[in-house]
């Protein structure tokens, strides 16, 4: 029998620690599969964040770092400068990349670091239990915005893909999601291009993946996919924001 | 006769139902017995109808479904 | 009087709630009390436990290494906490879920079919309240009435409908103890 | 006010509001989430401002701004978050900004884990930033003490124009005990030095900064800081002692570990053994004077910490060779085991 | 006789510590004059940076803070939240705002903080003696880029006005310069609007001012103005990038 | 290699290159600019990588990345910049990253000024971040020692897998003295633990992280860190003593201030007074053993620091009451005045 | 007769020449004597030609020129 | 032999250079040497000074509180450093720029019209080299030849054209001393 689908060899056997139905797991697969398909798995080095995916060093089967909260782009810079021939990626949540780690990602892009960034935007702080993220939607409830995020108090959510695309050193920026098989396929195509951007030595590449957090949103996994579609996608338009490949 | 084969790493299933949701043939369900972690794992009801499209496997966040076809 | 009790089980079984009810009741009756959850990685892993101390004196550490009484709601908790009961102490086992028996002979062990009893009392999720009732009835640490009052204070407004079924469960747990002793 | 059962984290937040705090700036981190979440919920109701910062660094400078502009302001975090606030703290020392900083500490080093630990003692007492300074650091051992010390911390901060730390650990934050929260006080502190935008009309302008290019000017500032620190060291020491005077073994422990030592004391007493406890409540200034109560032929002073041994240095400094100093510690979030501590003490008494 | 021009009352008598011909001084004047002309000088609070203007608390006659390097937007946030009725501005250099303080300025904009930011971009680190800034032009020499900035090594300079304009909470963003009387007038008009943005409670406003650093560029003051015109202006286009007044 | 005259800052940079350092990440700050500028100029010529980071925080994590990937890596900064690196340092301790961190310290607290000061002692010896750790900290007193200690620091860092600090001050950095820079060595350190992207083929994957959720795992890690620290404390102590054995007054001073004390010693000798010096070269581990050389009837041990008194705590811990401990200090960037120090010592000898 | 008056706070002048550069009438020069700070300060050569446009003052980074007119 | 010298003046007068030349020369002649600049806010304020020590023994602090010799290039430096010369020490004054006289009588004071001499020697910017020559001639701390060699080593390639005028200035300074003694 021919194998239509099986778990990527770039993932370890360790069971994922994510909550049931959390799409972090889908995104992991796409990254892993891409590494293998592009033939760079054996020279890949990943840098995980602090967030729900702080244990991803147990899940990705290549050499891995876990950075301090927000500092993955700086760590990846150090790694890539030490080993320019290796393929270096970061995997970061929205608290990590869009809040505490803003300067690091902006400057990795500004320097045109030849790294690939997977930015998992689930509009909330998952690991710490549902606090507001810079990407939390206006009106969306969070434990630190118990009445829902108020624009008057703390602004509208930040759109990182749009912002980073303005930076010269960012050569590939796309926003995707994984809430349906079709979108998963598109997400994978984008992730592939983001790695190709690095392989070809162009510069910084980022894929922003809209993701779910069923637990802290308070929805079932299936409902969460729908909520994402109805609420996140309109504010965070899917599509390519920069492609200088 | 089944042209497709689905293998579930049942002990790692978290019963999230994403596979069930997206199966075009609607042949997946949750089991009524829990696994050791306390989740009701997914299983296939009628493998003969499976077209081995791989959709369930693609959507499974925990990468626990292997899909094969003849 | 110094009562140290640990409550342990799966997350979702309401074990922290049992502990809080014991603590609130002790507090309502004018005792010194502390309640301390275990937290950290094991909570993500699915198990949870908490320590409560009820005393006439100021309380030392809220984190218990040993306890007079232990309430276990699932098998791993039985294994982990059975050794921790002090000699002559009490062990309360939800025997609907835990099919094994305790091995110690120097303590009193109470097997309560809590989940079944709760289901019978019409509150499938009330196993924790059954265990609470059993524990209080067996130890007399607080009055059952205090628990009933607490239930009434907890469930108000739209949740008032849960008052009766919870009290039923506590009562049923207390009854179950009577049957055992 | 009636007593109620509260978690330490929530009690700290409630105490801050009751103390008249008007501003909270912080960044989420476990195990102090309940604190920040309580603030998010309750501070606006009290007319105050809760703002989630983009990072701990930013939070510390929001505090610098609000505190320098005259507000009663608090921030809270946990271990690695406090490491990130070290630059902010040394700036606030230099600029003379009063504020309260809560550290609900966790296992370290690095990201460590979220379990209770006391391994931030140096960072919290020595000033982890650059320059010459300490800052007052209070360590509550019960939920009621959380309330009392947070309220006290605001007054100390205002009096001496400096940041004051409140150091608990995950257990202090997570445990529930009865406590009493006094009603909210509106504080009209007189802060003529504040840069609050009210001076132009008087032809003045206040300046809040942390730079003094001339050596003599900076030395003078340092002398002023040292003067205030000395006054604090003389007047703000807080500690509890239990049965120290005729103890053959004296334990020194603060916060969560002091609670475990109290169990040790009960057990020892039950066995007829004479043991005592010095519980520093102010970690800085350290209660050196308390050690004078120890009798001459005491067998040992044992520092008990949920760490690999940090406060023990202050104990050695306080003891200065008068008695043997021993150390018992657990790390990584593991709790003190009273039986082990007791055994260690007995071994010493038994001459082992 | 009627006064055509005299030193603004919003500046103190203290002699400025800037090098001869450094346009920091011109920008100071514009800010000071604007505060007076808008009638907000008596309720203004400024926040200076670390950089050549770290002594600007001695120069502006209103209440002043000096923040730590890069943190002025956070300090200003604290000040404004404590005194929403006051007019709060930051004054920052390019090392301060565009390098170490990137996260702080992005998030002040993201939250829509009602503050006004004057961003003095002189394409170099002045105070510390001419190190490379994120805004240093490709090929421009700096003590930490002795052969001139290399795009391959550390990317093209970052354009902050363009980047911040993508953020919803930023309501007014303009780039100006002060290398001629006409440009000084335009700069002043922009600074005025940036303060009006705050006065009207709209949100975050920033004016990026292209400025000279004769000393570290190694030009005379007059030459420096020309160098700015010929080299900086082409890469940093002047103009308005956001105006939601 | 012939000796040449170099500034301390440049000598440190040259020494790092000679030690085989391949990567430098840092952020500009006075008074260490010559160091970073020398690196920018010379490291690329030696085939290495100089990268200016966007901040000290980022620099510390670039070091974490490069060091964790097996590179010989160095960063340098000055006081407030090091305060910002505290989180990075505690992470590197946890993750076991070898690297060299240079602090050319300046007046504090806060931004302070750029003059020479020694007020970062606590931050550099106690670990200003969270968790239980120290890190080796070497304090050169001459330009040649800058060279020697920087080279040594790399080896210590690699051997014990931890960050090693080199602490100078503005004067160390700015002064010029003759020194000898050995030729560049290519280091092929065996770092099987490094996450360098070479393990997949062997079916392995290395993980560099600073989190250990389980208490027992974290406790085990801490025990390992403590074991390494203990070994360092036993084997890596460095100090110089001058005339300590029969001194009536023993000074303790490091770095720049030790040079001033040497002038004091000359003057004292000229006057027939017996005074000695203990100069800690390793600040952590502190050379406690050196104090055993002091004679019983020595009148006083005087800590001399360009600070308000920090190392004096370690002196007290080393002396443990055996002799009176006194303190002489200047702050704000002001220098030690040898005559004042001598007068103080004479006053003590004279019984004043 | 001069319709305009220029006052220089000469001791604060740094001799940067920006005023000179932009004066539309080209009537400003640097003095040949330094001020106490060691700079050659700007001065006006022919005040009669001054049109009191204020340009010099606007461009002076040190705000040391006061311009008045009748 | 222990020579401690402070050189002070305006920024731009090349005072750090004088100190460095003395230090390099001492080093070239096999002595122990240190050179330490004053740095910090006063450098921005326009004044600069440096301390050099030349010795046969290892050197203590490079930062001088007092000095055998002091070279001052402007008035504020005279005021600041005159008191710092040790009894019997030497004070070198650039009298082209400093019109005041020294007040101390327990030291030797040398007035050198350095700027004028330099101008005459055809090197308007060479006042510092004149002072250097004068200082070395008066103290004999190093050989004048050593200085000439240093100048040759310093100015090479496109800068070689400056060698002669600098050496001229040093010589002229040395001559000026002869005239004084
Ligand atoms: C310096 C520091 N600050 C705060 C934290 C606490 N913390 C851990 S994860 C996290 C945010 C997680 O959210 P996100 O990045 O969105 O990732 P997710 O968990 O949602 O995948 C925070 C604030 C920390 N570990 N370190
Ligand atoms: C935390 C910290 N890092 C570094 C420095 C050193 N430093 C002072 S000013 C400055 C940069 C100044 O450049 P810029 O912001 O462009 O302002 P300019 O001086 O050019 O006006 C730096 C790096 C510091 N004071 N604090
Ligand atoms: S908390 Fe949210 S983001 Fe984290 S694992 Fe669970 S569902 Fe996923
Ligand atoms: S998607 Fe995967 S984890 Fe979820 S129910 Fe299906 S098989 Fe189980
Ligand atoms: S160094 Fe440059 S920016 Fe700073 S004052 Fe001088 S000219 Fe202006
Ligand atoms: S612009 Fe001002 S400082 Fe410059 S020369 Fe003219 S008057 Fe003097």
JSON list of C-alpha atoms in Angstrom, two decimals, chain E residues 20-127:
[
{"chain": "E", "resi": 20, "resn": "UNK", "atom": "CA", "xyz": [28.02, 73.90, 16.46]},
{"chain": "E", "resi": 21, "resn": "UNK", "atom": "CA", "xyz": [25.39, 73.81, 13.74]},
{"chain": "E", "resi": 22, "resn": "UNK", "atom": "CA", "xyz": [23.72, 70.62, 14.94]},
{"chain": "E", "resi": 23, "resn": "UNK", "atom": "CA", "xyz": [20.08, 70.88, 13.95]},
{"chain": "E", "resi": 24, "resn": "UNK", "atom": "CA", "xyz": [18.90, 69.38, 17.23]},
{"chain": "E", "resi": 25, "resn": "UNK", "atom": "CA", "xyz": [18.78, 73.02, 18.27]},
{"chain": "E", "resi": 26, "resn": "UNK", "atom": "CA", "xyz": [16.43, 74.02, 15.46]},
{"chain": "E", "resi": 27, "resn": "UNK", "atom": "CA", "xyz": [14.10, 71.17, 16.30]},
{"chain": "E", "resi": 28, "resn": "UNK", "atom": "CA", "xyz": [14.09, 72.18, 19.96]},
{"chain": "E", "resi": 29, "resn": "UNK", "atom": "CA", "xyz": [12.93, 75.63, 18.94]},
{"chain": "E", "resi": 30, "resn": "UNK", "atom": "CA", "xyz": [10.12, 74.30, 16.80]},
{"chain": "E", "resi": 31, "resn": "UNK", "atom": "CA", "xyz": [8.79, 72.16, 19.60]},
{"chain": "E", "resi": 32, "resn": "UNK", "atom": "CA", "xyz": [9.06, 74.97, 22.09]},
{"chain": "E", "resi": 33, "resn": "UNK", "atom": "CA", "xyz": [7.38, 77.49, 19.82]},
{"chain": "E", "resi": 34, "resn": "UNK", "atom": "CA", "xyz": [4.59, 75.07, 19.01]},
{"chain": "E", "resi": 35, "resn": "UNK", "atom": "CA", "xyz": [3.84, 74.47, 22.69]},
{"chain": "E", "resi": 36, "resn": "UNK", "atom": "CA", "xyz": [3.51, 78.18, 23.23]},
{"chain": "E", "resi": 37, "resn": "UNK", "atom": "CA", "xyz": [1.51, 78.87, 20.10]},
{"chain": "E", "resi": 38, "resn": "UNK", "atom": "CA", "xyz": [-0.97, 76.11, 20.85]},
{"chain": "E", "resi": 39, "resn": "UNK", "atom": "CA", "xyz": [-1.35, 77.42, 24.37]},
{"chain": "E", "resi": 40, "resn": "UNK", "atom": "CA", "xyz": [-0.30, 74.17, 26.00]},
{"chain": "E", "resi": 41, "resn": "UNK", "atom": "CA", "xyz": [3.14, 75.11, 27.28]},
{"chain": "E", "resi": 42, "resn": "UNK", "atom": "CA", "xyz": [1.82, 75.47, 30.82]},
{"chain": "E", "resi": 43, "resn": "UNK", "atom": "CA", "xyz": [0.53, 71.92, 30.81]},
{"chain": "E", "resi": 44, "resn": "UNK", "atom": "CA", "xyz": [3.24, 70.23, 28.79]},
{"chain": "E", "resi": 45, "resn": "UNK", "atom": "CA", "xyz": [5.42, 67.40, 30.02]},
{"chain": "E", "resi": 46, "resn": "UNK", "atom": "CA", "xyz": [8.34, 66.30, 27.89]},
{"chain": "E", "resi": 47, "resn": "UNK", "atom": "CA", "xyz": [10.25, 63.04, 27.88]},
{"chain": "E", "resi": 48, "resn": "UNK", "atom": "CA", "xyz": [13.81, 63.15, 26.60]},
{"chain": "E", "resi": 49, "resn": "UNK", "atom": "CA", "xyz": [15.92, 60.21, 25.48]},
{"chain": "E", "resi": 50, "resn": "UNK", "atom": "CA", "xyz": [19.44, 59.00, 25.98]},
{"chain": "E", "resi": 51, "resn": "UNK", "atom": "CA", "xyz": [21.46, 60.49, 23.18]},
{"chain": "E", "resi": 52, "resn": "UNK", "atom": "CA", "xyz": [22.82, 63.96, 22.48]},
{"chain": "E", "resi": 53, "resn": "UNK", "atom": "CA", "xyz": [19.49, 65.30, 23.71]},
{"chain": "E", "resi": 54, "resn": "UNK", "atom": "CA", "xyz": [19.75, 63.53, 27.07]},
{"chain": "E", "resi": 55, "resn": "UNK", "atom": "CA", "xyz": [20.24, 66.94, 28.60]},
{"chain": "E", "resi": 56, "resn": "UNK", "atom": "CA", "xyz": [17.12, 68.41, 27.01]},
{"chain": "E", "resi": 57, "resn": "UNK", "atom": "CA", "xyz": [15.47, 68.43, 30.42]},
{"chain": "E", "resi": 58, "resn": "UNK", "atom": "CA", "xyz": [17.70, 71.42, 31.03]},
{"chain": "E", "resi": 59, "resn": "UNK", "atom": "CA", "xyz": [16.57, 73.10, 27.81]},
{"chain": "E", "resi": 60, "resn": "UNK", "atom": "CA", "xyz": [12.81, 72.73, 27.69]},
{"chain": "E", "resi": 61, "resn": "UNK", "atom": "CA", "xyz": [11.22, 74.93, 30.29]},
{"chain": "E", "resi": 62, "resn": "UNK", "atom": "CA", "xyz": [8.30, 72.64, 31.08]},
{"chain": "E", "resi": 63, "resn": "UNK", "atom": "CA", "xyz": [8.37, 69.65, 33.41]},
{"chain": "E", "resi": 64, "resn": "UNK", "atom": "CA", "xyz": [10.67, 67.05, 31.91]},
{"chain": "E", "resi": 65, "resn": "UNK", "atom": "CA", "xyz": [11.71, 63.45, 32.20]},
{"chain": "E", "resi": 66, "resn": "UNK", "atom": "CA", "xyz": [14.75, 61.77, 30.75]},
{"chain": "E", "resi": 67, "resn": "UNK", "atom": "CA", "xyz": [13.93, 58.15, 30.01]},
{"chain": "E", "resi": 68, "resn": "UNK", "atom": "CA", "xyz": [16.35, 55.27, 29.76]},
{"chain": "E", "resi": 69, "resn": "UNK", "atom": "CA", "xyz": [17.72, 54.65, 26.28]},
{"chain": "E", "resi": 70, "resn": "UNK", "atom": "CA", "xyz": [14.78, 53.83, 24.03]},
{"chain": "E", "resi": 71, "resn": "UNK", "atom": "CA", "xyz": [12.08, 53.86, 26.70]},
{"chain": "E", "resi": 72, "resn": "UNK", "atom": "CA", "xyz": [10.71, 57.37, 26.27]},
{"chain": "E", "resi": 73, "resn": "UNK", "atom": "CA", "xyz": [7.42, 56.13, 24.77]},
{"chain": "E", "resi": 74, "resn": "UNK", "atom": "CA", "xyz": [6.87, 53.89, 27.80]},
{"chain": "E", "resi": 75, "resn": "UNK", "atom": "CA", "xyz": [7.70, 56.71, 30.18]},
{"chain": "E", "resi": 76, "resn": "UNK", "atom": "CA", "xyz": [5.38, 59.02, 28.26]},
{"chain": "E", "resi": 77, "resn": "UNK", "atom": "CA", "xyz": [2.67, 56.38, 28.48]},
{"chain": "E", "resi": 78, "resn": "UNK", "atom": "CA", "xyz": [3.02, 56.31, 32.25]},
{"chain": "E", "resi": 79, "resn": "UNK", "atom": "CA", "xyz": [2.93, 60.09, 32.41]},
{"chain": "E", "resi": 80, "resn": "UNK", "atom": "CA", "xyz": [-0.06, 60.46, 30.11]},
{"chain": "E", "resi": 81, "resn": "UNK", "atom": "CA", "xyz": [-2.02, 57.75, 31.90]},
{"chain": "E", "resi": 82, "resn": "UNK", "atom": "CA", "xyz": [-1.32, 59.53, 35.17]},
{"chain": "E", "resi": 83, "resn": "UNK", "atom": "CA", "xyz": [-2.30, 62.91, 33.74]},
{"chain": "E", "resi": 84, "resn": "UNK", "atom": "CA", "xyz": [-4.58, 62.50, 30.72]},
{"chain": "E", "resi": 85, "resn": "UNK", "atom": "CA", "xyz": [-5.22, 66.24, 30.65]},
{"chain": "E", "resi": 86, "resn": "UNK", "atom": "CA", "xyz": [-1.57, 67.13, 30.18]},
{"chain": "E", "resi": 87, "resn": "UNK", "atom": "CA", "xyz": [0.22, 67.37, 26.84]},
{"chain": "E", "resi": 88, "resn": "UNK", "atom": "CA", "xyz": [2.98, 64.80, 26.71]},
{"chain": "E", "resi": 89, "resn": "UNK", "atom": "CA", "xyz": [5.69, 64.54, 24.11]},
{"chain": "E", "resi": 90, "resn": "UNK", "atom": "CA", "xyz": [8.79, 62.49, 23.58]},
{"chain": "E", "resi": 91, "resn": "UNK", "atom": "CA", "xyz": [11.93, 63.70, 21.88]},
{"chain": "E", "resi": 92, "resn": "UNK", "atom": "CA", "xyz": [14.10, 60.86, 20.63]},
{"chain": "E", "resi": 93, "resn": "UNK", "atom": "CA", "xyz": [17.06, 60.08, 18.42]},
{"chain": "E", "resi": 94, "resn": "UNK", "atom": "CA", "xyz": [17.31, 57.30, 15.89]},
{"chain": "E", "resi": 95, "resn": "UNK", "atom": "CA", "xyz": [19.36, 54.97, 18.07]},
{"chain": "E", "resi": 96, "resn": "UNK", "atom": "CA", "xyz": [16.85, 55.59, 20.79]},
{"chain": "E", "resi": 97, "resn": "UNK", "atom": "CA", "xyz": [13.63, 55.24, 18.82]},
{"chain": "E", "resi": 98, "resn": "UNK", "atom": "CA", "xyz": [14.59, 53.05, 15.87]},
{"chain": "E", "resi": 99, "resn": "UNK", "atom": "CA", "xyz": [16.97, 50.64, 17.56]},
{"chain": "E", "resi": 100, "resn": "UNK", "atom": "CA", "xyz": [16.77, 49.85, 21.27]},
{"chain": "E", "resi": 101, "resn": "UNK", "atom": "CA", "xyz": [13.37, 51.48, 21.66]},
{"chain": "E", "resi": 102, "resn": "UNK", "atom": "CA", "xyz": [11.62, 49.89, 18.70]},
{"chain": "E", "resi": 103, "resn": "UNK", "atom": "CA", "xyz": [9.14, 47.90, 20.76]},
{"chain": "E", "resi": 104, "resn": "UNK", "atom": "CA", "xyz": [8.24, 50.88, 22.91]},
{"chain": "E", "resi": 105, "resn": "UNK", "atom": "CA", "xyz": [7.43, 53.21, 20.03]},
{"chain": "E", "resi": 106, "resn": "UNK", "atom": "CA", "xyz": [5.58, 50.54, 18.07]},
{"chain": "E", "resi": 107, "resn": "UNK", "atom": "CA", "xyz": [3.41, 49.79, 21.06]},
{"chain": "E", "resi": 108, "resn": "UNK", "atom": "CA", "xyz": [2.78, 53.38, 22.01]},
{"chain": "E", "resi": 109, "resn": "UNK", "atom": "CA", "xyz": [1.45, 53.69, 18.46]},
{"chain": "E", "resi": 110, "resn": "UNK", "atom": "CA", "xyz": [-0.36, 50.37, 18.69]},
{"chain": "E", "resi": 111, "resn": "UNK", "atom": "CA", "xyz": [-2.18, 51.39, 21.85]},
{"chain": "E", "resi": 112, "resn": "UNK", "atom": "CA", "xyz": [-2.95, 54.75, 20.28]},
{"chain": "E", "resi": 113, "resn": "UNK", "atom": "CA", "xyz": [-1.29, 56.54, 23.17]},
{"chain": "E", "resi": 114, "resn": "UNK", "atom": "CA", "xyz": [-2.26, 60.17, 23.01]},
{"chain": "E", "resi": 115, "resn": "UNK", "atom": "CA", "xyz": [1.28, 61.44, 22.93]},
{"chain": "E", "resi": 116, "resn": "UNK", "atom": "CA", "xyz": [3.38, 63.31, 20.39]},
{"chain": "E", "resi": 117, "resn": "UNK", "atom": "CA", "xyz": [6.73, 61.94, 19.32]},
{"chain": "E", "resi": 118, "resn": "UNK", "atom": "CA", "xyz": [9.48, 64.02, 17.79]},
{"chain": "E", "resi": 119, "resn": "UNK", "atom": "CA", "xyz": [11.88, 61.63, 16.14]},
{"chain": "E", "resi": 120, "resn": "UNK", "atom": "CA", "xyz": [15.24, 63.15, 15.26]},
{"chain": "E", "resi": 121, "resn": "UNK", "atom": "CA", "xyz": [16.82, 61.02, 12.57]},
{"chain": "E", "resi": 122, "resn": "UNK", "atom": "CA", "xyz": [20.45, 61.95, 11.99]},
{"chain": "E", "resi": 123, "resn": "UNK", "atom": "CA", "xyz": [21.46, 58.57, 10.60]},
{"chain": "E", "resi": 124, "resn": "UNK", "atom": "CA", "xyz": [24.08, 58.00, 13.27]},
{"chain": "E", "resi": 125, "resn": "UNK", "atom": "CA", "xyz": [24.68, 57.64, 16.99]},
{"chain": "E", "resi": 126, "resn": "UNK", "atom": "CA", "xyz": [25.76, 61.12, 17.97]},
{"chain": "E", "resi": 127, "resn": "UNK", "atom": "CA", "xyz": [26.31, 60.99, 21.69]}
]
